[in-house]
Amino acid sequence: MAESPAKRALREKPVGKIRLAELLGALCHALDLTEGQPEGHCVRCCWIGIHVGREMGLPEARLHDLYYTLLLKDLGCSSNAARICQLYLADDLAFKRDFKEIGSSLPQALRFVLSHTGLGAGLAERFRAIITILQNGGEIARELIEVRCHRGADIARRMRFSEAVANGIKNLDEHWDGGGKPEGAKGDEIPLFAQIALLAQIVDVFHTSSGPAEAAGEVRHRSGTWFAPAVVAAFERAAAPPDFWAGLRDEALPIKMLALEPAQDLQPVDEDYLDEIAEAFAQVIDSKSPFTNGHSERVAIFADLIAAELDFTSEERRWLKRAALLHDIGKLGVSNMILDKPGKPNEEEWKSIRMHAVHTETILSRIGAFSDIAAMAAGHHERLDGKGYPKGLTAADLSLETRILSVADIFDALSAERPYRKAMPVGEAFALMEGMVGTAIDGDCFAALRRAIPLAEMTKVAA
């Protein structure tokens, strides 16, 4: 059995001072995934927006809040993914990516609907979907944006950010002329942070796809409609030096972002705050699909019950809980057309599903505070017999924590409803898992779960 990552981490490098900017700068790569954006989108938006904020003369205290508004603007992005797939019969990742490139004109919107709705569906089903969208397009868009923005603001508050940050996220899609959503706020009713964040988003999207001239032209074109002329003017001053655009293409941009003044504030990230951040991102993960609502939290509970039965210390259980909460963060990069599919995935879809474990390890390994849980979290679909994924590891390579996560994850998957079947009663789930012992799952971990579940039920009844 592989050495315990938690024990090694606690022995070799206990958590010290952690820079909040570094932690969230790495985690926001997960938000890029679920928005269908190229890696680093939120970090680039932060670079753009901070330069605009400085040109507008914002004091350091406000630049600090603007910095985190920009990094976390997409916190609620997973919450409307399933609805997009349902309404548009479309891959939510491609839909979101391409939607960011259309303006407010009716012809553009119509072309977008016709080119993105129901391409893989039957003709009659596609026709019905297009008619529904054309008849109710305004309300549908308002609903999707409202869910996304309000959810993002709520999660930001849970992560201890100010109302200025939460309101910047909440109003991200409002337009200067009142034509935005969800509230149709106008002019100075829109928080400045939201105005800057939306401009930064448009700049990055068009710069990435078409280059600096196209990005700058798109911003000028939307001046007075989407954007306040004063914000556009500040952007043009910020973008005038050549190193502005060169900075966006620099592979070292994440490091440069940490050198910006707002990121220098060593806001304390203690153990409790780390737990809260992990819990908040678990909400982002589980919002992706109605069938995974609460999944990460339940896996964390089941894993903790097993760990308690196996005499883990409180510190080791804390590390395991974080790994459980974040084990599916890579699923933010999988389309809901696959996650919510009622039938069996085809080979291409299975490849995409298997990649979520790779994404999980990539994201978590970027973060010093979470790097030691990266492999254990990503290994929750490995098997003792080597037939799991993504690496095909065998028993000798799997730590006890990974084995615990596997058992907890399988138990929740079986005992919760899925798009392709109803939830199994606990007894049936245990019977099925019994047949996996020794090949897929660890017998000691499974036995610990069986001991712990009746205990948890009795405790619930007694309470």
XYZ file of C-alpha atoms in Angstrom, residues 127-404:
278
model
C -37.537 22.207 -34.235
C -39.530 22.204 -30.979
C -36.507 23.447 -29.016
C -35.829 26.297 -31.467
C -39.475 27.411 -31.422
C -39.509 27.411 -27.608
C -36.349 29.515 -27.483
C -37.540 31.985 -30.109
C -40.843 32.428 -28.291
C -39.349 32.730 -24.794
C -35.743 33.726 -25.459
C -35.654 36.816 -23.254
C -37.065 35.075 -20.199
C -34.877 32.009 -20.746
C -31.728 34.143 -20.901
C -32.782 36.101 -17.820
C -33.396 32.886 -15.884
C -30.051 31.358 -16.847
C -28.091 34.501 -15.957
C -29.982 35.095 -12.723
C -29.260 31.590 -11.452
C -25.597 31.886 -12.384
C -24.986 35.350 -10.932
C -26.973 34.966 -7.711
C -25.386 31.587 -7.024
C -21.908 33.006 -7.586
C -22.576 35.906 -5.219
C -23.842 33.540 -2.509
C -20.728 31.359 -2.771
C -18.475 34.436 -2.629
C -20.137 35.482 0.628
C -19.614 31.985 1.993
C -15.917 32.376 1.181
C -15.771 35.482 3.433
C -15.645 38.046 0.631
C -17.193 41.483 0.999
C -20.530 42.621 -0.359
C -18.580 44.642 -2.941
C -17.148 41.401 -4.354
C -20.481 39.556 -4.130
C -22.343 42.383 -5.883
C -19.688 42.592 -8.586
C -20.280 38.919 -9.367
C -24.058 39.244 -9.050
C -24.221 42.081 -11.626
C -21.654 40.741 -14.087
C -24.075 40.576 -17.026
C -25.758 43.959 -16.620
C -25.173 46.517 -19.423
C -24.638 50.267 -19.169
C -27.694 51.046 -21.323
C -30.032 48.834 -19.267
C -30.123 46.048 -21.854
C -28.376 43.467 -19.690
C -29.666 40.800 -17.310
C -31.044 39.688 -14.932
C -32.371 42.978 -13.483
C -31.867 45.366 -16.410
C -29.823 47.681 -14.177
C -28.634 50.833 -15.914
C -25.744 53.291 -15.688
C -24.368 53.862 -12.215
C -26.865 51.372 -10.773
C -24.366 48.742 -11.935
C -21.458 48.285 -9.494
C -18.184 49.469 -10.995
C -16.548 46.097 -10.288
C -19.179 44.376 -12.448
C -18.637 46.882 -15.267
C -14.888 46.315 -15.231
C -15.248 42.511 -14.962
C -17.574 42.306 -17.982
C -15.248 44.500 -20.047
C -12.249 42.373 -19.030
C -14.175 39.245 -20.044
C -14.955 40.609 -23.497
C -11.358 41.741 -23.987
C -9.956 38.321 -23.118
C -12.475 36.385 -25.213
C -11.843 38.428 -28.355
C -8.106 38.789 -27.760
C -7.782 35.017 -27.402
C -9.770 34.303 -30.556
C -8.758 37.207 -32.798
C -5.988 39.348 -31.298
C -5.547 42.820 -29.757
C -7.076 44.901 -32.559
C -10.295 42.870 -32.587
C -10.548 42.992 -28.785
C -10.035 46.742 -28.635
C -12.474 47.287 -31.516
C -15.149 45.190 -29.827
C -14.867 47.226 -26.640
C -15.109 50.528 -28.549
C -18.125 49.204 -30.460
C -19.933 48.464 -27.191
C -19.083 51.791 -25.541
C -22.276 53.486 -24.389
C -24.317 50.284 -24.707
C -22.600 47.518 -22.766
C -19.916 49.683 -21.183
C -19.675 53.136 -19.633
C -17.585 55.400 -21.876
C -15.384 56.265 -18.871
C -14.544 52.584 -18.317
C -13.773 52.144 -22.023
C -11.516 55.208 -21.938
C -9.663 53.790 -18.925
C -9.202 50.496 -20.762
C -7.799 52.264 -23.829
C -5.260 54.105 -21.672
C -4.312 50.864 -19.924
C -3.972 48.989 -23.227
C -1.821 51.624 -24.932
C 1.589 50.342 -23.727
C 2.778 47.292 -25.750
C 3.573 45.332 -22.596
C -0.167 45.220 -21.746
C -0.945 42.838 -24.614
C 2.397 41.033 -24.276
C 1.542 40.367 -20.632
C -1.642 38.547 -21.617
C 0.385 36.163 -23.788
C 3.126 35.623 -21.200
C 3.271 32.072 -19.829
C 4.462 33.574 -16.555
C 1.275 35.643 -16.179
C 0.032 33.665 -13.129
C 3.278 34.551 -11.348
C 3.045 38.187 -12.467
C -0.503 38.314 -11.115
C 0.814 37.421 -7.678
C 3.222 40.363 -7.919
C 0.384 42.859 -8.402
C -0.135 44.968 -5.306
C -3.614 43.630 -4.343
C -2.212 40.088 -4.224
C 0.598 41.091 -1.867
C -1.818 41.251 1.043
C -1.046 38.107 3.009
C -4.608 37.588 4.081
C -4.425 34.747 6.593
C -5.690 31.436 5.234
C -5.770 29.196 8.277
C -7.023 25.636 8.496
C -10.636 26.713 9.073
C -10.580 29.024 6.057
C -9.113 26.245 3.900
C -12.004 24.035 4.949
C -14.501 26.749 4.030
C -12.922 27.279 0.613
C -13.023 23.528 -0.061
C -16.680 23.435 1.004
C -17.511 26.412 -1.228
C -15.893 24.839 -4.293
C -17.716 21.598 -3.523
C -20.911 23.618 -4.039
C -19.608 24.801 -7.409
C -18.822 21.194 -8.375
C -22.132 19.720 -7.270
C -24.172 22.484 -8.936
C -23.054 21.139 -12.318
C -25.731 18.442 -12.416
C -29.009 17.868 -10.543
C -27.923 14.253 -10.138
C -24.784 15.220 -8.194
C -26.416 17.736 -5.873
C -24.778 17.182 -2.483
C -22.539 14.365 -3.794
C -19.206 15.849 -2.680
C -20.497 16.652 0.784
C -21.940 13.152 1.199
C -18.686 11.538 0.015
C -16.877 13.669 2.603
C -19.262 12.445 5.320
C -18.940 8.776 4.339
C -15.157 9.061 4.046
C -14.970 10.661 7.480
C -17.090 7.881 8.982
C -14.730 5.277 7.522
C -11.657 7.194 8.696
C -13.041 7.417 12.222
C -13.568 3.633 12.247
C -9.946 3.202 11.111
C -8.617 5.431 13.918
C -7.439 8.374 11.801
C -6.395 11.395 13.841
C -8.471 14.564 13.638
C -5.774 16.210 11.480
C -5.724 13.264 9.059
C -9.523 13.279 8.862
C -9.431 16.985 8.011
C -7.108 16.373 5.046
C -9.250 13.493 3.868
C -12.394 15.611 4.062
C -10.815 18.255 1.808
C -9.847 15.584 -0.717
C -13.403 14.237 -0.648
C -14.949 17.674 -1.111
C -12.731 18.385 -4.135
C -12.399 14.908 -5.655
C -14.747 15.724 -8.562
C -13.524 19.246 -9.343
C -12.404 17.957 -12.750
C -16.041 17.196 -13.660
C -16.472 20.910 -14.271
C -14.741 20.201 -17.580
C -17.228 17.502 -18.664
C -20.337 18.466 -20.635
C -23.710 17.917 -19.008
C -24.770 16.247 -22.250
C -22.548 13.417 -20.989
C -22.985 13.732 -17.214
C -26.788 13.753 -17.407
C -27.164 11.279 -20.265
C -29.844 8.687 -19.389
C -28.158 5.907 -21.372
C -24.726 4.321 -21.407
C -21.912 6.644 -22.562
C -20.245 5.801 -25.867
C -16.470 5.422 -26.155
C -15.808 9.116 -26.842
C -18.003 10.107 -23.924
C -16.188 7.664 -21.653
C -12.893 9.305 -22.623
C -14.283 12.650 -21.529
C -15.588 11.195 -18.254
C -12.243 9.569 -17.481
C -10.477 12.886 -18.060
C -12.216 14.426 -15.050
C -9.816 12.623 -12.719
C -6.857 14.006 -14.677
C -8.295 17.519 -14.437
C -8.774 17.061 -10.686
C -5.114 16.198 -10.146
C -3.917 18.999 -12.429
C -5.968 21.645 -10.635
C -5.191 20.545 -7.083
C -1.491 19.969 -7.722
C -1.112 23.664 -8.605
C -2.018 24.614 -5.036
C 0.571 24.225 -2.315
C -2.066 23.754 0.377
C -3.843 21.047 -1.632
C -0.979 19.442 -3.575
C -0.722 16.545 -1.126
C -4.368 15.630 -1.627
C -4.210 15.909 -5.433
C -3.238 12.304 -6.161
C -5.496 10.796 -3.495
C -8.484 12.822 -4.758
C -7.794 12.013 -8.406
C -7.451 8.297 -7.664
C -11.000 7.669 -6.501
C -11.775 5.674 -9.683
C -8.660 3.493 -9.482
C -9.105 -0.182 -8.558
C -7.026 -2.661 -6.600
C -6.761 -4.907 -9.674
C -5.412 -2.132 -11.903
C -8.528 -1.870 -14.081
C -9.511 1.600 -12.927
C -8.691 5.029 -14.316
C -7.031 7.385 -15.090
C -3.657 5.680 -14.498
C -4.559 2.029 -14.053
C -2.846 1.914 -10.645
C -2.758 -1.324 -8.663
C -3.172 -2.040 -4.949
C 0.489 -1.345 -4.156
C 0.116 2.191 -5.504
C -3.092 3.122 -3.697
C -2.898 4.867 -0.330
C -5.407 4.126 2.396
C -6.995 7.560 1.840
C -7.575 6.827 -1.840
C -9.115 3.472 -0.948
C -11.438 5.214 1.505
